[in-house]
């Protein structure tokens, strides 16, 4: 249990029937008239739905213990992603639903943060940017400029993103894992 005065960004609360909500942002408000309160923006850990919720200041809320560990993606086993704990070498099978959009950027050997609560995997989080190789894209045309248009390119994971016209097959690029945007070339 924690008080609403102790809230921090990233803290996970257990509210309304045991649902887990992550604190995205919070603000302590002390109006000139009336009691103080805490205005929060909460994100449902499983569904990703975001809501605004107001608590009276000093009210007790139940917190959830979420174990976040860096694990290395090893391989696919059917519909499951197999991650290995780098300290204990234990393997963890994670279903596709828990991995979510991170699946678009996972290749063997990548390190990801796996969040668990009471033995259940809640989500898998990748770094903000990853380096991947272009598996296939149309060749550029003479006169293509860096400020020009974009074209589709298939990454080594099989996921397709938009890249500038000057990018060629086999190049290594940096990709934003949150928005799927091209960030730039990787200099070898």
GROMACS .gro file of C-alpha atoms in nm:
model
  188
    1UNK     CA    1   0.000   0.000   0.000
    2UNK     CA    2   0.113   0.351  -0.076
    3UNK     CA    3  -0.033   0.695  -0.033
    4UNK     CA    4  -0.135   0.904  -0.334
    5UNK     CA    5   0.129   1.151  -0.209
    6UNK     CA    6   0.396   0.886  -0.289
    7UNK     CA    7   0.303   0.835  -0.656
    8UNK     CA    8   0.585   0.833  -0.912
    9UNK     CA    9   0.594   0.793  -1.290
   10UNK     CA   10   0.619   0.425  -1.385
   11UNK     CA   11   0.469   0.302  -1.057
   12UNK     CA   12   0.212   0.023  -1.109
   13UNK     CA   13  -0.115   0.039  -0.914
   14UNK     CA   14  -0.370  -0.236  -0.859
   15UNK     CA   15  -0.715  -0.078  -0.896
   16UNK     CA   16  -1.079  -0.173  -0.966
   17UNK     CA   17  -1.099  -0.550  -0.952
   18UNK     CA   18  -0.727  -0.618  -0.961
   19UNK     CA   19  -0.649  -0.443  -1.289
   20UNK     CA   20  -0.293  -0.314  -1.321
   21UNK     CA   21  -0.244   0.052  -1.413
   22UNK     CA   22   0.090   0.225  -1.472
   23UNK     CA   23   0.126   0.592  -1.369
   24UNK     CA   24   0.214   0.788  -1.684
   25UNK     CA   25   0.203   1.129  -1.518
   26UNK     CA   26   0.072   1.283  -1.199
   27UNK     CA   27   0.019   1.626  -1.049
   28UNK     CA   28  -0.045   1.729  -0.689
   29UNK     CA   29  -0.308   2.004  -0.687
   30UNK     CA   30  -0.375   2.222  -0.384
   31UNK     CA   31  -0.659   2.458  -0.470
   32UNK     CA   32  -0.710   2.775  -0.266
   33UNK     CA   33  -1.047   2.642  -0.156
   34UNK     CA   34  -1.117   2.278  -0.066
   35UNK     CA   35  -0.896   1.976  -0.002
   36UNK     CA   36  -0.584   1.886  -0.200
   37UNK     CA   37  -0.603   1.613  -0.465
   38UNK     CA   38  -0.381   1.422  -0.706
   39UNK     CA   39  -0.460   1.427  -1.080
   40UNK     CA   40  -0.313   1.129  -1.268
   41UNK     CA   41  -0.294   0.982  -1.616
   42UNK     CA   42  -0.296   0.602  -1.592
   43UNK     CA   43  -0.226   0.340  -1.860
   44UNK     CA   44  -0.371  -0.010  -1.838
   45UNK     CA   45  -0.070  -0.243  -1.842
   46UNK     CA   46  -0.244  -0.518  -2.041
   47UNK     CA   47  -0.472  -0.331  -2.284
   48UNK     CA   48  -0.274  -0.006  -2.322
   49UNK     CA   49  -0.588   0.205  -2.262
   50UNK     CA   50  -0.514   0.545  -2.104
   51UNK     CA   51  -0.748   0.717  -1.856
   52UNK     CA   52  -0.741   1.026  -1.636
   53UNK     CA   53  -0.818   0.962  -1.269
   54UNK     CA   54  -0.830   1.192  -0.968
   55UNK     CA   55  -0.753   1.079  -0.613
   56UNK     CA   56  -0.795   1.268  -0.286
   57UNK     CA   57  -0.457   1.355  -0.137
   58UNK     CA   58  -0.332   1.107   0.122
   59UNK     CA   59  -0.564   0.822   0.016
   60UNK     CA   60  -0.411   0.473   0.028
   61UNK     CA   61  -0.379   0.289  -0.305
   62UNK     CA   62  -0.261  -0.066  -0.360
   63UNK     CA   63   0.066  -0.098  -0.550
   64UNK     CA   64   0.165  -0.399  -0.758
   65UNK     CA   65   0.511  -0.547  -0.760
   66UNK     CA   66   0.631  -0.562  -1.120
   67UNK     CA   67   0.961  -0.739  -1.182
   68UNK     CA   68   1.141  -0.585  -1.482
   69UNK     CA   69   1.443  -0.777  -1.607
   70UNK     CA   70   1.669  -0.742  -1.906
   71UNK     CA   71   1.650  -1.065  -2.104
   72UNK     CA   72   1.798  -1.176  -2.433
   73UNK     CA   73   1.569  -1.293  -2.713
   74UNK     CA   74   1.684  -1.643  -2.811
   75UNK     CA   75   1.444  -1.790  -3.069
   76UNK     CA   76   1.082  -1.849  -3.175
   77UNK     CA   77   0.904  -2.165  -3.058
   78UNK     CA   78   0.575  -2.175  -3.249
   79UNK     CA   79   0.374  -1.873  -3.130
   80UNK     CA   80   0.605  -1.817  -2.835
   81UNK     CA   81   0.911  -1.595  -2.809
   82UNK     CA   82   1.182  -1.753  -2.593
   83UNK     CA   83   1.383  -1.513  -2.375
   84UNK     CA   84   1.684  -1.601  -2.161
   85UNK     CA   85   1.763  -1.438  -1.827
   86UNK     CA   86   2.124  -1.321  -1.859
   87UNK     CA   87   2.201  -1.384  -1.489
   88UNK     CA   88   2.037  -1.722  -1.422
   89UNK     CA   89   2.024  -1.851  -1.783
   90UNK     CA   90   1.660  -1.954  -1.723
   91UNK     CA   91   1.443  -1.953  -2.034
   92UNK     CA   92   1.102  -1.786  -2.042
   93UNK     CA   93   0.835  -1.854  -2.307
   94UNK     CA   94   0.635  -1.538  -2.384
   95UNK     CA   95   0.324  -1.544  -2.604
   96UNK     CA   96   0.286  -1.309  -2.900
   97UNK     CA   97   0.017  -1.099  -2.727
   98UNK     CA   98   0.252  -0.999  -2.444
   99UNK     CA   99   0.533  -0.916  -2.688
  100UNK     CA  100   0.302  -0.688  -2.890
  101UNK     CA  101   0.458  -0.453  -3.145
  102UNK     CA  102   0.808  -0.532  -3.017
  103UNK     CA  103   0.784  -0.849  -3.230
  104UNK     CA  104   0.838  -0.632  -3.541
  105UNK     CA  105   1.192  -0.547  -3.431
  106UNK     CA  106   1.315  -0.859  -3.245
  107UNK     CA  107   1.603  -1.062  -3.382
  108UNK     CA  108   1.807  -1.328  -3.204
  109UNK     CA  109   2.047  -1.178  -2.953
  110UNK     CA  110   1.855  -0.854  -2.889
  111UNK     CA  111   1.814  -0.754  -2.526
  112UNK     CA  112   1.465  -0.649  -2.413
  113UNK     CA  113   1.305  -0.562  -2.080
  114UNK     CA  114   1.049  -0.825  -1.976
  115UNK     CA  115   0.799  -0.712  -1.711
  116UNK     CA  116   0.633  -0.978  -1.494
  117UNK     CA  117   0.373  -0.967  -1.217
  118UNK     CA  118   0.310  -1.280  -1.008
  119UNK     CA  119   0.472  -1.500  -1.273
  120UNK     CA  120   0.265  -1.359  -1.560
  121UNK     CA  121   0.442  -1.164  -1.837
  122UNK     CA  122   0.277  -0.824  -1.875
  123UNK     CA  123   0.476  -0.672  -2.161
  124UNK     CA  124   0.809  -0.669  -2.343
  125UNK     CA  125   0.987  -0.337  -2.390
  126UNK     CA  126   1.265  -0.272  -2.642
  127UNK     CA  127   1.516   0.014  -2.635
  128UNK     CA  128   1.392   0.334  -2.803
  129UNK     CA  129   1.597   0.257  -3.117
  130UNK     CA  130   1.740  -0.060  -3.269
  131UNK     CA  131   1.981  -0.128  -3.556
  132UNK     CA  132   1.850  -0.357  -3.830
  133UNK     CA  133   1.957  -0.453  -4.182
  134UNK     CA  134   1.745  -0.382  -4.490
  135UNK     CA  135   1.658  -0.720  -4.639
  136UNK     CA  136   1.487  -0.589  -4.951
  137UNK     CA  137   1.400  -0.255  -5.110
  138UNK     CA  138   1.367  -0.117  -5.460
  139UNK     CA  139   1.685   0.038  -5.603
  140UNK     CA  140   1.715   0.414  -5.588
  141UNK     CA  141   1.695   0.624  -5.903
  142UNK     CA  142   1.963   0.871  -6.020
  143UNK     CA  143   1.886   1.212  -5.874
  144UNK     CA  144   1.729   1.084  -5.552
  145UNK     CA  145   1.782   1.333  -5.275
  146UNK     CA  146   1.798   1.289  -4.900
  147UNK     CA  147   1.511   1.538  -4.869
  148UNK     CA  148   1.301   1.356  -5.128
  149UNK     CA  149   1.028   1.098  -5.086
  150UNK     CA  150   1.024   0.756  -4.927
  151UNK     CA  151   0.986   0.397  -5.041
  152UNK     CA  152   0.893   0.074  -4.863
  153UNK     CA  153   1.173  -0.146  -4.729
  154UNK     CA  154   1.158  -0.488  -4.563
  155UNK     CA  155   1.373  -0.528  -4.251
  156UNK     CA  156   1.555  -0.849  -4.156
  157UNK     CA  157   1.265  -0.925  -3.919
  158UNK     CA  158   1.021  -0.924  -4.212
  159UNK     CA  159   0.856  -0.598  -4.099
  160UNK     CA  160   0.810  -0.324  -4.358
  161UNK     CA  161   0.883   0.046  -4.296
  162UNK     CA  162   0.926   0.360  -4.507
  163UNK     CA  163   1.284   0.470  -4.580
  164UNK     CA  164   1.439   0.751  -4.789
  165UNK     CA  165   1.494   0.679  -5.159
  166UNK     CA  166   1.875   0.661  -5.127
  167UNK     CA  167   1.871   0.357  -4.892
  168UNK     CA  168   1.975   0.029  -5.058
  169UNK     CA  169   1.937  -0.342  -4.981
  170UNK     CA  170   2.191  -0.467  -4.727
  171UNK     CA  171   2.238  -0.133  -4.548
  172UNK     CA  172   2.215  -0.117  -4.171
  173UNK     CA  173   1.973   0.147  -4.039
  174UNK     CA  174   1.847   0.274  -3.706
  175UNK     CA  175   1.470   0.237  -3.642
  176UNK     CA  176   1.255   0.397  -3.370
  177UNK     CA  177   1.075   0.104  -3.197
  178UNK     CA  178   0.790   0.323  -3.069
  179UNK     CA  179   0.685   0.482  -3.399
  180UNK     CA  180   0.846   0.247  -3.659
  181UNK     CA  181   1.021   0.549  -3.812
  182UNK     CA  182   1.354   0.545  -3.996
  183UNK     CA  183   1.611   0.737  -3.787
  184UNK     CA  184   1.923   0.716  -4.003
  185UNK     CA  185   2.204   0.502  -4.139
  186UNK     CA  186   2.440   0.318  -3.910
  187UNK     CA  187   2.805   0.389  -3.984
  188UNK     CA  188   3.005   0.068  -3.971
   0.00000   0.00000   0.00000
